[in-house]
mmCIF file of C-alpha atoms in Angstrom:
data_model
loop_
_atom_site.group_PDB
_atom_site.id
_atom_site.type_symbol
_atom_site.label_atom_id
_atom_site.label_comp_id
_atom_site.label_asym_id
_atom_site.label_seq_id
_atom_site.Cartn_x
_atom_site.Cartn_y
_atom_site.Cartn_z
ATOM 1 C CA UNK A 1 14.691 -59.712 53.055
ATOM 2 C CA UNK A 2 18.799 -59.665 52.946
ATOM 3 C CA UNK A 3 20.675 -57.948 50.490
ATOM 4 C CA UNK A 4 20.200 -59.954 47.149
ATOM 5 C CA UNK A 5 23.718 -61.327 45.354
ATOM 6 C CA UNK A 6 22.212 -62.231 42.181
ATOM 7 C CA UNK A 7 23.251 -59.078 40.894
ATOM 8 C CA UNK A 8 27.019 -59.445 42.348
ATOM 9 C CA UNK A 9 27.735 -62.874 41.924
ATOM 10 C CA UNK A 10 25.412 -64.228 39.035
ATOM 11 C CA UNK A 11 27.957 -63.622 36.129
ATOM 12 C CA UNK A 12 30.616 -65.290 38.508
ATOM 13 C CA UNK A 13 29.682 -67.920 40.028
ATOM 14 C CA UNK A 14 31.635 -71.375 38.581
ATOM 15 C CA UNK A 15 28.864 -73.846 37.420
ATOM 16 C CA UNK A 16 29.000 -76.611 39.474
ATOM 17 C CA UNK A 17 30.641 -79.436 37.172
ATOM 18 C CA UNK A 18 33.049 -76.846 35.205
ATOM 19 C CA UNK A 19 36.313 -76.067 36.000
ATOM 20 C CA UNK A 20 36.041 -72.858 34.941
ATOM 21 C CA UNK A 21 39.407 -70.480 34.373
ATOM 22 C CA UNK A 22 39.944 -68.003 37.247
ATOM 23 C CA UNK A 23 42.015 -65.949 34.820
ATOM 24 C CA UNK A 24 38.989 -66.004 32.489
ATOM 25 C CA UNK A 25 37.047 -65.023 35.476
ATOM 26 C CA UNK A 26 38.993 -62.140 36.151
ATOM 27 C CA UNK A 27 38.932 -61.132 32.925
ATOM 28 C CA UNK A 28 35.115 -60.921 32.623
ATOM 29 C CA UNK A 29 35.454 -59.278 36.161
ATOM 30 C CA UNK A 30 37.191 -56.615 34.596
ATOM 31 C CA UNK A 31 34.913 -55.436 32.295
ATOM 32 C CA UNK A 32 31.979 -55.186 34.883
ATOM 33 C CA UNK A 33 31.212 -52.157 37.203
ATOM 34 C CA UNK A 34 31.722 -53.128 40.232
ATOM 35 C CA UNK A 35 28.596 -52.682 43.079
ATOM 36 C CA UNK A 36 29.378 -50.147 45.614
ATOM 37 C CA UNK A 37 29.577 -51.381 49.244
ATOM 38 C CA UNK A 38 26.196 -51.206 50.711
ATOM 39 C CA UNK A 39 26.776 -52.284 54.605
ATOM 40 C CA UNK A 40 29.013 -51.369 56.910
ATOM 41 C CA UNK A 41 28.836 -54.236 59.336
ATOM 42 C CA UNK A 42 29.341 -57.565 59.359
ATOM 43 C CA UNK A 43 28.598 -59.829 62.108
ATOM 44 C CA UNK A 44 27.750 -63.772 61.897
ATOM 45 C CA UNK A 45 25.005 -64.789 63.062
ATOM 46 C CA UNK A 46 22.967 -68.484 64.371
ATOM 47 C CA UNK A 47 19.526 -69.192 62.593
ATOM 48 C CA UNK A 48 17.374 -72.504 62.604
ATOM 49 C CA UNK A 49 19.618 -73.229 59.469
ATOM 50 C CA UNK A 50 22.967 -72.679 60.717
ATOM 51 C CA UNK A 51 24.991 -69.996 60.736
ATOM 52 C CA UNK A 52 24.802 -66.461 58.442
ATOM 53 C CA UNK A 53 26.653 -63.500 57.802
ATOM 54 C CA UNK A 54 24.666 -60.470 58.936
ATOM 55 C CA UNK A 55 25.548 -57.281 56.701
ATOM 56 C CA UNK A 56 24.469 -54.745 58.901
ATOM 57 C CA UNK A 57 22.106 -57.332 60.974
ATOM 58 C CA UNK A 58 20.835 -58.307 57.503
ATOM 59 C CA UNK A 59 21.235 -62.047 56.633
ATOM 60 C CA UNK A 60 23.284 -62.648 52.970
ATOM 61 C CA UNK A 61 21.557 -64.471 50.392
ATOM 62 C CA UNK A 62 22.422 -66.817 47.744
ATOM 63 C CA UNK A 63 21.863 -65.830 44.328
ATOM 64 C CA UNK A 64 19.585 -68.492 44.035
ATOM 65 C CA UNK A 65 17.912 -66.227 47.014
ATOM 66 C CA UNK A 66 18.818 -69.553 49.687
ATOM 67 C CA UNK A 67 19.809 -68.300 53.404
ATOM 68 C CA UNK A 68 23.642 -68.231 53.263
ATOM 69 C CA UNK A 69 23.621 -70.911 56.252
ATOM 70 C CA UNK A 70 27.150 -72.799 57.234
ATOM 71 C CA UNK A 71 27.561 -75.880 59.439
ATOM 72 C CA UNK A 72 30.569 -74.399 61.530
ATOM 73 C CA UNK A 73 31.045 -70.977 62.907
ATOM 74 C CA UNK A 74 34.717 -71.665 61.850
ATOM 75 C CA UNK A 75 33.146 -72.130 58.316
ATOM 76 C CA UNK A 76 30.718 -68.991 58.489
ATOM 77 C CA UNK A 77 34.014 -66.896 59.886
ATOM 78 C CA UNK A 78 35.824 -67.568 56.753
ATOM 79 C CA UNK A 79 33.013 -66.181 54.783
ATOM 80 C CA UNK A 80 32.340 -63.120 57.232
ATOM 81 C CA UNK A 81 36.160 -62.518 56.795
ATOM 82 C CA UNK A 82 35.495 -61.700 53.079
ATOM 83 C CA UNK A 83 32.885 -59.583 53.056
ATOM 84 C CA UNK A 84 34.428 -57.710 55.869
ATOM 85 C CA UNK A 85 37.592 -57.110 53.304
ATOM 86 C CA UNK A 86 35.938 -55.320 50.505
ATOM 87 C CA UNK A 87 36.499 -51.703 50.333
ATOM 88 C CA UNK A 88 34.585 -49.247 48.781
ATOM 89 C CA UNK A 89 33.642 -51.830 46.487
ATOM 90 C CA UNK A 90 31.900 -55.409 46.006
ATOM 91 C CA UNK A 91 34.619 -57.263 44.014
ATOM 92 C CA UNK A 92 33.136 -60.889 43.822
ATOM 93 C CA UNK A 93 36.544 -62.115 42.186
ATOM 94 C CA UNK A 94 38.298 -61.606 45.331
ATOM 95 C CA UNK A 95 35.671 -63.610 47.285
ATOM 96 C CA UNK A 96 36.378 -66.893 46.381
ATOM 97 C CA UNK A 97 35.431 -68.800 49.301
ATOM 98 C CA UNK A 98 31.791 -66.784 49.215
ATOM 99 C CA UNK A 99 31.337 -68.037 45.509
ATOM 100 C CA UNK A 100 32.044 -71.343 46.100
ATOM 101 C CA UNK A 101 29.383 -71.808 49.075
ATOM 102 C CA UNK A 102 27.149 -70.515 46.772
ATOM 103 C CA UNK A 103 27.788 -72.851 44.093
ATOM 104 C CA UNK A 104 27.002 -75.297 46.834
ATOM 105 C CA UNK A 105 23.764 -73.610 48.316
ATOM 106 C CA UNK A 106 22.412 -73.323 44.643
ATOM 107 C CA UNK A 107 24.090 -75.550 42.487
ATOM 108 C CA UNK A 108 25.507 -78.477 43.870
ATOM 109 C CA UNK A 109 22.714 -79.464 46.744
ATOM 110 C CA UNK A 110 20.168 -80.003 44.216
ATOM 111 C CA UNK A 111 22.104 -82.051 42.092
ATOM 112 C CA UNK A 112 24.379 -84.029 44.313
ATOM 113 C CA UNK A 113 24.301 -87.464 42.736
ATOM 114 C CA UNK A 114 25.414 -85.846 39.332
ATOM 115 C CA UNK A 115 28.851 -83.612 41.743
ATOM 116 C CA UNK A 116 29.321 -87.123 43.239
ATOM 117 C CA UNK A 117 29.526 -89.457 40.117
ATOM 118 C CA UNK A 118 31.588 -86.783 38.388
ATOM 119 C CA UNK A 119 34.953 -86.821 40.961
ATOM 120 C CA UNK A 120 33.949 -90.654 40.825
ATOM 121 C CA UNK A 121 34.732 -90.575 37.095
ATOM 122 C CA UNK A 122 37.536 -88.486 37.258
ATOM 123 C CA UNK A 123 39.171 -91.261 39.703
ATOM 124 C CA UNK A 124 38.758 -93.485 36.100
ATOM 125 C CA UNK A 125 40.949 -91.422 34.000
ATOM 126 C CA UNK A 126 43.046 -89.921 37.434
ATOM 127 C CA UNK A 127 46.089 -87.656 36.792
ATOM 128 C CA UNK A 128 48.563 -89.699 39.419
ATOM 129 C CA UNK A 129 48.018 -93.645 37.046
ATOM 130 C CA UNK A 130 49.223 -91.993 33.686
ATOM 131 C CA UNK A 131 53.439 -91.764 34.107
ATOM 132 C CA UNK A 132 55.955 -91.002 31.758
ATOM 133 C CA UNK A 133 57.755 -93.970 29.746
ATOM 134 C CA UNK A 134 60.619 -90.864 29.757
ATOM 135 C CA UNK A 135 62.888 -89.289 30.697
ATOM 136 C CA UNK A 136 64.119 -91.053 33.939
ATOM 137 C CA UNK A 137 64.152 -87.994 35.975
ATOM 138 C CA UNK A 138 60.192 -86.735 35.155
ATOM 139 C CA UNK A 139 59.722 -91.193 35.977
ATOM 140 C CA UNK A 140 60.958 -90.298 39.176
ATOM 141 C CA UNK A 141 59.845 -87.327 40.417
ATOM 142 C CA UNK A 142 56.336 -88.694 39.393
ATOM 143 C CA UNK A 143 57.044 -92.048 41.092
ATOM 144 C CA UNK A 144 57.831 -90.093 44.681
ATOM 145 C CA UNK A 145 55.023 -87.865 44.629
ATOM 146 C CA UNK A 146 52.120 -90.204 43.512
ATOM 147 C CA UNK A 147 53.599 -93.897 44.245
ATOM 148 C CA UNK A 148 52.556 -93.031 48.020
ATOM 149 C CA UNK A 149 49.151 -91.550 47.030
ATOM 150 C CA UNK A 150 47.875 -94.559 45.329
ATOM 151 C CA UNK A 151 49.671 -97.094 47.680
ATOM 152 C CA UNK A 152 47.744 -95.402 50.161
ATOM 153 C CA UNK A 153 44.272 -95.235 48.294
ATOM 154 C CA UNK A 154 44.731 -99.519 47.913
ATOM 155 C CA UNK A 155 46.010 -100.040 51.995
ATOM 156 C CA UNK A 156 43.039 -97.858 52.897
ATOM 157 C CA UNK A 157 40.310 -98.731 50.923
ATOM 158 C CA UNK A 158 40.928 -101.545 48.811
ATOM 159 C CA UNK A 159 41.147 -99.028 45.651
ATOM 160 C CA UNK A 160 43.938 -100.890 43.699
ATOM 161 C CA UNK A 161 44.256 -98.454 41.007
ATOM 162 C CA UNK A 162 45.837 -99.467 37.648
ATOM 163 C CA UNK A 163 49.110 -97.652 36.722
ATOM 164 C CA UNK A 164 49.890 -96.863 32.542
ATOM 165 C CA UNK A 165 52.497 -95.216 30.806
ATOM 166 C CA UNK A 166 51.673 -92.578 27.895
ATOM 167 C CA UNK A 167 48.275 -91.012 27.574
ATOM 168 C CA UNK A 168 46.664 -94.428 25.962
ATOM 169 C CA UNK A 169 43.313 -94.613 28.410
ATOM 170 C CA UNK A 170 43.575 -98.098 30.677
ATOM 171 C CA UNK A 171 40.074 -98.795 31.719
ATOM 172 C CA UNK A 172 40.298 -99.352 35.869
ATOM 173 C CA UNK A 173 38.860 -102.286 37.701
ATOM 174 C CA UNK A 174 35.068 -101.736 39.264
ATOM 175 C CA UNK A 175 36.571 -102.986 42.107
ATOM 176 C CA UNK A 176 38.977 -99.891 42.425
ATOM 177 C CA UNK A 177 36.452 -97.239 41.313
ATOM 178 C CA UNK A 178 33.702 -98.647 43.920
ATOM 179 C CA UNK A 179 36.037 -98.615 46.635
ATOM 180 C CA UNK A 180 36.720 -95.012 45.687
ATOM 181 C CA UNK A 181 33.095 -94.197 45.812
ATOM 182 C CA UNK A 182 32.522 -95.948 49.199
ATOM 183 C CA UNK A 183 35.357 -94.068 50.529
ATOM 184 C CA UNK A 184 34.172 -90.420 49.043
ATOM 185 C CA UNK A 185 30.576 -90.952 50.298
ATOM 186 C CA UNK A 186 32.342 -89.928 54.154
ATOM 187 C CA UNK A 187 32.299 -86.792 52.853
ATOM 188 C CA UNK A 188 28.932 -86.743 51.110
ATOM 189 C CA UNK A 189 27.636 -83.523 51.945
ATOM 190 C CA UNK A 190 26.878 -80.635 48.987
ATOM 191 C CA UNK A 191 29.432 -78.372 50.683
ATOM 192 C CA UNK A 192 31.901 -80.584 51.412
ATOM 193 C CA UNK A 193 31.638 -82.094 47.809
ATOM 194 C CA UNK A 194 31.597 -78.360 46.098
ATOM 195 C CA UNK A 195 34.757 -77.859 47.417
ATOM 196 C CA UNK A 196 36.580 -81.485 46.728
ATOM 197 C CA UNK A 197 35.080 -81.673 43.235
ATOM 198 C CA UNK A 198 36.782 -77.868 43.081
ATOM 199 C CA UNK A 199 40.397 -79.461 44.316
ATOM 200 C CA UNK A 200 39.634 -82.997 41.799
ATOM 201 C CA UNK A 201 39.142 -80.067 38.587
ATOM 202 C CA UNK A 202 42.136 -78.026 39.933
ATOM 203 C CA UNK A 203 44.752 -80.862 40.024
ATOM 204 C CA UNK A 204 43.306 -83.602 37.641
ATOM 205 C CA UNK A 205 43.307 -85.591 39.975
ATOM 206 C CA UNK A 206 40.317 -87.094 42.336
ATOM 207 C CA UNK A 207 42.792 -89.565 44.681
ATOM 208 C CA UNK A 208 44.873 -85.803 45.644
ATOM 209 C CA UNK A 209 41.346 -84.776 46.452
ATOM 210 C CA UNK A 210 40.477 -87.594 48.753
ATOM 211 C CA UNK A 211 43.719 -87.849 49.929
ATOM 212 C CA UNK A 212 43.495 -84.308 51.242
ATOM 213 C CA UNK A 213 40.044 -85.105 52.808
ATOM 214 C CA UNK A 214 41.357 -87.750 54.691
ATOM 215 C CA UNK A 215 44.535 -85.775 56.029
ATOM 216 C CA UNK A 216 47.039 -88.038 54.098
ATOM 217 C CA UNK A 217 48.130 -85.085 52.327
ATOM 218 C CA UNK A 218 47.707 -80.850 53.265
ATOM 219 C CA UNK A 219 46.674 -78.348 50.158
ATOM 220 C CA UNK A 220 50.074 -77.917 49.702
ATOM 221 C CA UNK A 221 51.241 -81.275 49.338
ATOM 222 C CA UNK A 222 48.195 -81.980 46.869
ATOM 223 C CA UNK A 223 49.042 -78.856 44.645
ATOM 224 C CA UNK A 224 52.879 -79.848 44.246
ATOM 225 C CA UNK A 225 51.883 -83.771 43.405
ATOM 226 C CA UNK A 226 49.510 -82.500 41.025
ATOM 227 C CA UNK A 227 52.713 -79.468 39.211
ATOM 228 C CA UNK A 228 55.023 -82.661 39.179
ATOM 229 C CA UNK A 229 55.356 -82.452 35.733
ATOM 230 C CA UNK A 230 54.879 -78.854 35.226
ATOM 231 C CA UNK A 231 57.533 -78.310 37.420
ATOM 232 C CA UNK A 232 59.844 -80.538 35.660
ATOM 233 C CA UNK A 233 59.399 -78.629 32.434
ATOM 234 C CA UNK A 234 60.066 -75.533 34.362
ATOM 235 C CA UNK A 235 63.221 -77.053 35.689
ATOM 236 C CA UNK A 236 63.754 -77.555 31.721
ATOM 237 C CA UNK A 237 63.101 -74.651 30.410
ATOM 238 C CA UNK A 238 61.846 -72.263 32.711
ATOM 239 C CA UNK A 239 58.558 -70.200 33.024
ATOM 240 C CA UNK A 240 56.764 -67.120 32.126
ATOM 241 C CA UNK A 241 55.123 -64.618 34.017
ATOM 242 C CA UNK A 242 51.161 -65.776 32.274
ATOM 243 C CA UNK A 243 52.022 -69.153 33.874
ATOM 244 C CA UNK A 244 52.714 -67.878 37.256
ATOM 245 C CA UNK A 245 49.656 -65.741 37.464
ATOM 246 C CA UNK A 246 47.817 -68.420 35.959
ATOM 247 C CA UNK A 247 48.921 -70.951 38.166
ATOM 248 C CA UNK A 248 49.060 -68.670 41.784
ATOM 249 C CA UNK A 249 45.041 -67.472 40.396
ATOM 250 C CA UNK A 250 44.581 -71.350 40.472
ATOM 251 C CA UNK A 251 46.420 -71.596 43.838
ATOM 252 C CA UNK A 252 43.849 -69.363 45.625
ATOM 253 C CA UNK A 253 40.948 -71.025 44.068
ATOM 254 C CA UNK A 254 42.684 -74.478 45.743
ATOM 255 C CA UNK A 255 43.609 -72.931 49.089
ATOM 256 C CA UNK A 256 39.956 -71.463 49.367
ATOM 257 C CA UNK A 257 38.389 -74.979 48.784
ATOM 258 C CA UNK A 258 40.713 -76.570 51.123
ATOM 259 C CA UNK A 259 39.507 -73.638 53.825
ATOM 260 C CA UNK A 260 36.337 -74.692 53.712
ATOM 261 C CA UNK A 261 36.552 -78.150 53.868
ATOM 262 C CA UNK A 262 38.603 -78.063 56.965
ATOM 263 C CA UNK A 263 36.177 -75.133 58.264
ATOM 264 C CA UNK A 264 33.545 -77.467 57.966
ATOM 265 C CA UNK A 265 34.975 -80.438 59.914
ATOM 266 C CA UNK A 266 35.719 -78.057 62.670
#
């Protein structure tokens, strides 16, 4: 029997279909005790399953108590790398990759129809189709970060999304949001959805996500598309240290999910 993380991760672990605030997270994080460090190894190791993380030639558990098993050693490395960073203490907060494989172990792979239809739906009401009527310059910089994105999702895939100024909600064709689907089932897999619903929640936007899946665009390039218009109001009026922490927090959330996914195509 491996070391049990209901204990460690339970209160922290992001339900499955909520985006929920890292800051918030933190926040809750700080009120907690945090659990000592118990092992002093860790190794990764190959099982029937796939591959664990041994803490001291014990195999990590879910909460859910599921064998912490990953695809790729790449994958499983990432992981290992986490739990080999904690100090004298657990901190679960600072273990993002870790918490998001077990929102997939427990939470997603049971219900993966209901992860899949949700970044399908988010594609209806997608960040990069509602633009500015004004001014010219937010018009543009949207225009040059997400013309290329959707251009690309309808040369692809056949997804001809529907573009609308203002926030007034323009129903999109089946047509689009099937061709969406068809091309998101490639990556159909509860780990590899856990962390591209995480990216679609993040930005706003499910075409960044699937962009990024398919190697149009890098983690990077998805986060700036999705700041476009934050950033223009910083250009405005500048920022505020909340909004930087609140946005780099986000940031690491993003990067972690995009570390997996590649991890797992390795």
């Amino acid at each position: 029997e491996g070391p049990t993380m209901r204990d460690i991760f339970s209160d922290l672990s992001a339900p499955p279909l909520t985006d929920e605030d890292p800051v918030r997270r933190a926040q809750i994080q700080m009120k907690q005790p945090l659990p000592k460090r118990f092992y002093k190894d860790v190794t990764v190791g190959e099982s029937d399953e796939g591959f664990t993380i041994l803490l001291d030639n014990r195999p990590v558990k879910t909460p859910g108590k599921r064998l912490l098993a990953l695809p790729s050693r790449t994958a499983a490395d990432l992981l290992a790398k986490e739990w080999e960073e904690q100090a004298e203490e657990i901190n679960p907060g600072k273990m993002p990759t870790t918490r998001l494989v077990n929102t997939a172990l427990d939470g997603v792979a049971p219900e993966i129809d209901a992860v899949f239809d949700d970044i399908v739906k988010f594609a209806g009401t997608d960040l990069l189709c509602y633009r500015a009527d004004n001014p010219q310059s937010l018009i543009d910089m949207q225009a040059s970060h997400w013309d290329p994105v959707v251009y690309w999702a309808a040369d692809a895939f056949g997804a001809r999304f529907i573009l609308a100024q203002g926030i007034i909600h323009r129903q999109q064709p089946d047509t689009a949001i099937s061709a969406f689907a068809e091309a998101l089932a490639r990556h159909r897999s509860a780990l590899k959805l856990t962390a591209l619903h995480t990216m679609t929640t993040l930005t706003g936007s499910a075409l960044l996500a699937l962009a990024f899946a398919e190697g149009r665009l890098n983690a990077e390039q998805a986060w700036q598309a999705a700041h476009v218009d934050e950033d223009w109001n910083i250009q405005q009026w500048g920022t505020d240290a909340e909004a930087q922490a609140r946005r780099r927090s986000r940031w690491l959330e993003m990067h972690a999910a995009a570390q997996l996914f590649d991890a797992l195509s390795v």
